[in-house]
XYZ file of C-alpha atoms in Angstrom:
279
model
C -0.363 0.096 -0.023
C 1.281 3.012 -0.789
C 0.903 6.167 1.744
C 1.247 9.317 1.019
C 2.748 11.888 3.344
C 2.227 15.670 3.866
C 4.545 16.757 7.130
C 3.159 19.521 9.088
C 4.882 23.052 8.938
C 3.968 23.528 12.482
C 5.053 20.974 14.698
C 4.443 20.206 18.296
C 5.911 19.887 21.446
C 5.776 16.477 23.468
C 4.891 17.903 27.254
C 6.055 16.559 30.622
C 4.677 13.094 31.444
C 2.958 14.431 34.324
C 1.145 16.977 32.268
C 0.015 14.217 29.758
C -3.274 12.937 31.202
C -5.220 10.466 28.736
C -6.436 11.591 25.099
C -6.301 15.049 25.414
C -3.398 15.849 24.048
C -2.325 14.653 20.149
C 0.528 14.347 17.814
C 1.373 16.495 14.635
C -0.386 14.032 12.118
C -2.898 11.451 11.431
C -3.850 8.716 8.749
C -6.825 8.948 6.347
C -8.339 6.722 3.446
C -11.586 6.927 2.149
C -13.794 4.148 0.949
C -16.651 3.597 -1.392
C -18.528 0.431 -2.645
C -17.106 1.722 -6.460
C -13.707 2.009 -5.269
C -13.024 0.032 -2.430
C -10.624 1.360 -0.035
C -8.415 4.367 -1.815
C -5.876 7.315 -1.439
C -4.238 6.221 1.943
C -2.331 9.322 3.119
C -0.723 10.562 6.326
C -1.328 14.396 6.765
C -1.319 17.216 9.493
C -3.752 16.350 12.609
C -6.674 18.674 11.792
C -10.629 18.634 11.576
C -13.117 16.994 9.267
C -15.744 17.949 7.164
C -19.047 15.563 7.048
C -22.440 16.267 5.758
C -24.870 16.794 8.306
C -26.694 13.816 7.189
C -23.742 11.772 7.241
C -24.739 8.177 8.543
C -22.569 7.995 11.512
C -24.457 10.657 13.158
C -27.656 9.354 12.685
C -27.156 5.258 12.878
C -24.327 4.817 14.851
C -22.085 3.351 12.040
C -18.717 3.528 13.749
C -16.332 1.391 15.074
C -12.648 1.754 16.702
C -9.783 0.228 18.516
C -7.197 1.082 20.614
C -3.783 -0.106 21.374
C -0.187 1.365 22.231
C 3.102 2.136 21.474
C 5.933 1.806 24.095
C 9.211 3.560 24.287
C 11.724 0.220 24.883
C 14.887 0.961 27.496
C 17.330 1.009 24.153
C 15.344 4.012 22.876
C 13.396 2.094 19.945
C 9.407 2.203 19.816
C 7.310 -1.155 19.886
C 3.779 -1.760 19.358
C 1.977 -4.922 21.902
C 0.220 -7.317 19.759
C -1.238 -4.908 16.758
C -2.321 -7.683 14.933
C -4.734 -8.709 17.621
C -6.394 -5.415 17.525
C -6.316 -5.241 13.727
C -8.057 -8.586 13.652
C -10.788 -7.480 16.230
C -11.573 -4.304 14.259
C -12.079 -6.359 11.072
C -14.525 -8.471 13.148
C -16.199 -5.298 14.820
C -16.762 -3.787 11.075
C -17.910 -6.798 9.681
C -20.911 -5.967 11.924
C -21.460 -2.509 10.942
C -19.390 -1.223 8.052
C -16.839 -2.196 5.133
C -13.876 -3.832 6.542
C -10.239 -2.563 6.407
C -8.045 -5.099 5.676
C -6.130 -6.118 8.924
C -2.774 -6.214 6.926
C -3.640 -2.818 5.366
C -4.723 -1.431 8.982
C -1.483 -2.752 10.469
C 0.879 -1.226 7.707
C -1.168 2.539 8.218
C -0.399 2.470 12.135
C 3.250 1.311 11.585
C 3.364 4.264 9.192
C 2.063 7.014 11.240
C 4.098 5.825 14.690
C 6.988 5.929 12.395
C 6.153 9.500 11.133
C 5.618 10.935 14.809
C 7.750 8.626 16.596
C 9.352 11.822 18.954
C 5.868 11.718 20.548
C 6.183 8.547 22.094
C 7.064 9.202 25.727
C 9.592 7.387 27.790
C 8.763 7.774 31.435
C 7.605 4.814 33.169
C 3.894 4.371 32.866
C 3.428 6.514 29.750
C 3.039 5.563 26.230
C 1.875 6.502 22.906
C -2.041 5.788 22.335
C -3.224 4.466 18.866
C -6.854 5.236 17.684
C -7.596 3.619 14.863
C -11.691 4.306 13.584
C -13.942 4.044 11.057
C -17.242 5.452 10.263
C -19.976 5.687 7.502
C -20.394 8.809 5.580
C -23.105 8.317 3.656
C -25.544 11.400 3.190
C -28.424 9.562 3.248
C -31.173 9.869 6.284
C -33.082 6.489 4.788
C -31.751 3.533 7.384
C -29.213 1.466 4.961
C -25.877 -0.089 4.996
C -22.594 1.947 4.441
C -21.751 2.553 1.061
C -18.899 5.341 1.523
C -16.930 5.513 4.642
C -13.385 6.826 6.119
C -10.661 5.297 8.053
C -8.775 7.667 10.363
C -6.002 6.837 12.971
C -4.868 9.664 15.525
C -2.190 9.193 17.891
C -2.281 10.687 21.671
C 0.803 10.782 24.176
C -0.441 9.617 27.382
C -0.088 8.804 31.276
C -2.582 6.758 33.263
C -6.091 6.341 32.280
C -7.078 6.987 36.016
C -6.232 10.176 37.909
C -4.865 7.621 40.829
C -2.599 6.259 38.206
C -1.769 2.536 39.214
C -3.755 2.495 42.675
C -6.499 0.095 43.127
C -9.781 1.918 41.987
C -13.716 1.622 43.296
C -16.237 -0.146 41.024
C -19.872 -0.423 41.072
C -22.207 -3.147 40.232
C -24.667 -1.713 38.008
C -28.007 -3.354 38.645
C -30.416 -1.465 36.542
C -29.010 -0.389 33.126
C -27.113 -3.196 30.701
C -24.024 -2.810 28.641
C -25.228 -5.322 25.652
C -26.712 -8.277 25.202
C -26.100 -11.676 23.233
C -26.645 -11.240 19.700
C -26.023 -7.801 20.050
C -22.839 -5.611 19.481
C -21.322 -6.138 22.591
C -18.430 -8.182 20.844
C -17.794 -5.032 18.584
C -16.201 -2.310 19.748
C -18.570 0.321 18.485
C -18.966 3.767 19.879
C -22.884 2.904 20.687
C -21.894 0.650 23.587
C -19.955 3.295 25.249
C -22.534 5.826 24.649
C -25.013 3.951 25.858
C -23.150 3.012 29.234
C -22.938 6.865 30.200
C -25.937 7.387 32.688
C -24.377 4.424 34.613
C -21.245 5.737 34.481
C -21.970 9.109 35.545
C -23.757 7.493 38.727
C -20.905 6.109 39.364
C -18.343 9.091 39.294
C -21.172 11.037 41.257
C -20.989 8.827 44.308
C -17.102 8.259 44.252
C -16.812 5.274 41.706
C -14.108 5.217 38.857
C -15.800 2.270 36.859
C -18.909 0.536 36.654
C -19.030 -3.568 36.574
C -21.809 -4.856 33.971
C -23.879 -7.688 34.584
C -25.710 -9.680 32.195
C -28.437 -8.163 30.114
C -31.224 -10.912 30.816
C -30.728 -11.881 34.348
C -28.545 -9.274 35.980
C -27.005 -12.064 37.037
C -23.703 -12.942 36.019
C -20.419 -10.755 35.610
C -19.551 -9.728 32.115
C -16.784 -6.436 32.097
C -15.777 -3.056 33.617
C -16.527 0.082 31.916
C -13.455 0.111 29.906
C -11.811 -3.294 30.569
C -12.327 -7.209 30.741
C -12.778 -8.629 34.304
C -10.682 -11.532 36.058
C -10.676 -12.764 39.469
C -8.418 -14.453 41.540
C -10.644 -16.806 43.715
C -8.973 -19.645 46.068
C -5.991 -19.999 44.191
C -7.815 -19.768 40.711
C -7.803 -17.344 37.942
C -11.703 -16.979 36.876
C -12.885 -14.750 34.062
C -16.621 -14.370 32.522
C -16.739 -16.670 29.177
C -17.074 -14.908 25.778
C -20.289 -15.712 25.213
C -20.910 -12.814 22.449
C -21.836 -9.710 24.614
C -18.519 -9.309 26.170
C -15.764 -7.548 23.800
C -12.616 -10.300 23.452
C -9.870 -7.760 24.913
C -6.224 -8.192 23.944
C -5.089 -7.849 27.467
C -7.632 -10.301 28.239
C -6.330 -12.751 25.614
C -2.536 -11.976 26.565
C -3.301 -12.567 30.276
C -4.593 -15.851 30.007
C -1.790 -17.112 27.685
C 0.610 -15.997 30.705
C -1.279 -17.667 33.252
C -1.478 -20.580 30.904
C 2.636 -20.513 30.505
C 2.822 -20.299 34.340
C 0.459 -23.401 35.125
C -1.905 -21.185 37.165
C -5.229 -22.817 36.837
C -7.615 -20.599 34.485
C -11.512 -21.072 34.095
C -13.675 -19.307 31.606
C -17.262 -19.268 32.890
C -20.115 -17.790 34.129
C -19.709 -15.835 37.323
C -22.547 -15.143 39.505
C -22.261 -11.899 41.244
């Protein structure tokens, strides 16, 4: 894939690590690629970070035709930059897009990620606990209000140097079990990483924050009985020396970190169970 590159004429500056926060500051460049049924994916390009222009009728605004991913690049002790299992994120994005819109071939998506990180490599922080957050996302641009599939789209990647997701860093956080709202049901979009899953969770999240909690722990959408996942992460318990995590039933996002941890536990010969877990 040939990716054209247009460099910014106004390069920014990486802030000190204690000022980064999460998803607040952005690097100099972004990746964009367009889609139409007639052309397929075309015009892959890296351009200066900028606003995007869309029709008010674009289907992403009206029908939530959007999926996204989240992964990181890290500065190694030797100064080089390393991605963490990015092929898993690109494969998951493909699976999400199968449900909601056109699919970006995982190999092309990964090539775009690598190219953009290379261009903005100086933005990867080096202090412990910091990284470069990578946000690929795909959305429908069809300017038609009738309910329909996605026939035109854009795929974009932006980068953000980050510290901790939580204000208190790596300290334990308080979570609350949500017993009214549900995140997803089997057969829905729970296993796809789409914005609608998170937008619909705002009410429960705001209730949690107002009462001093950092996250919501979701229960299943039918019986409100079985643990599913946290507001922004999968859940793993250690009970009587065994690692227990909810089984993937179609309503839980298959996390890359989850998968990696389960592989580590297996390698360490730690007993693991994937099953339904009653709250």
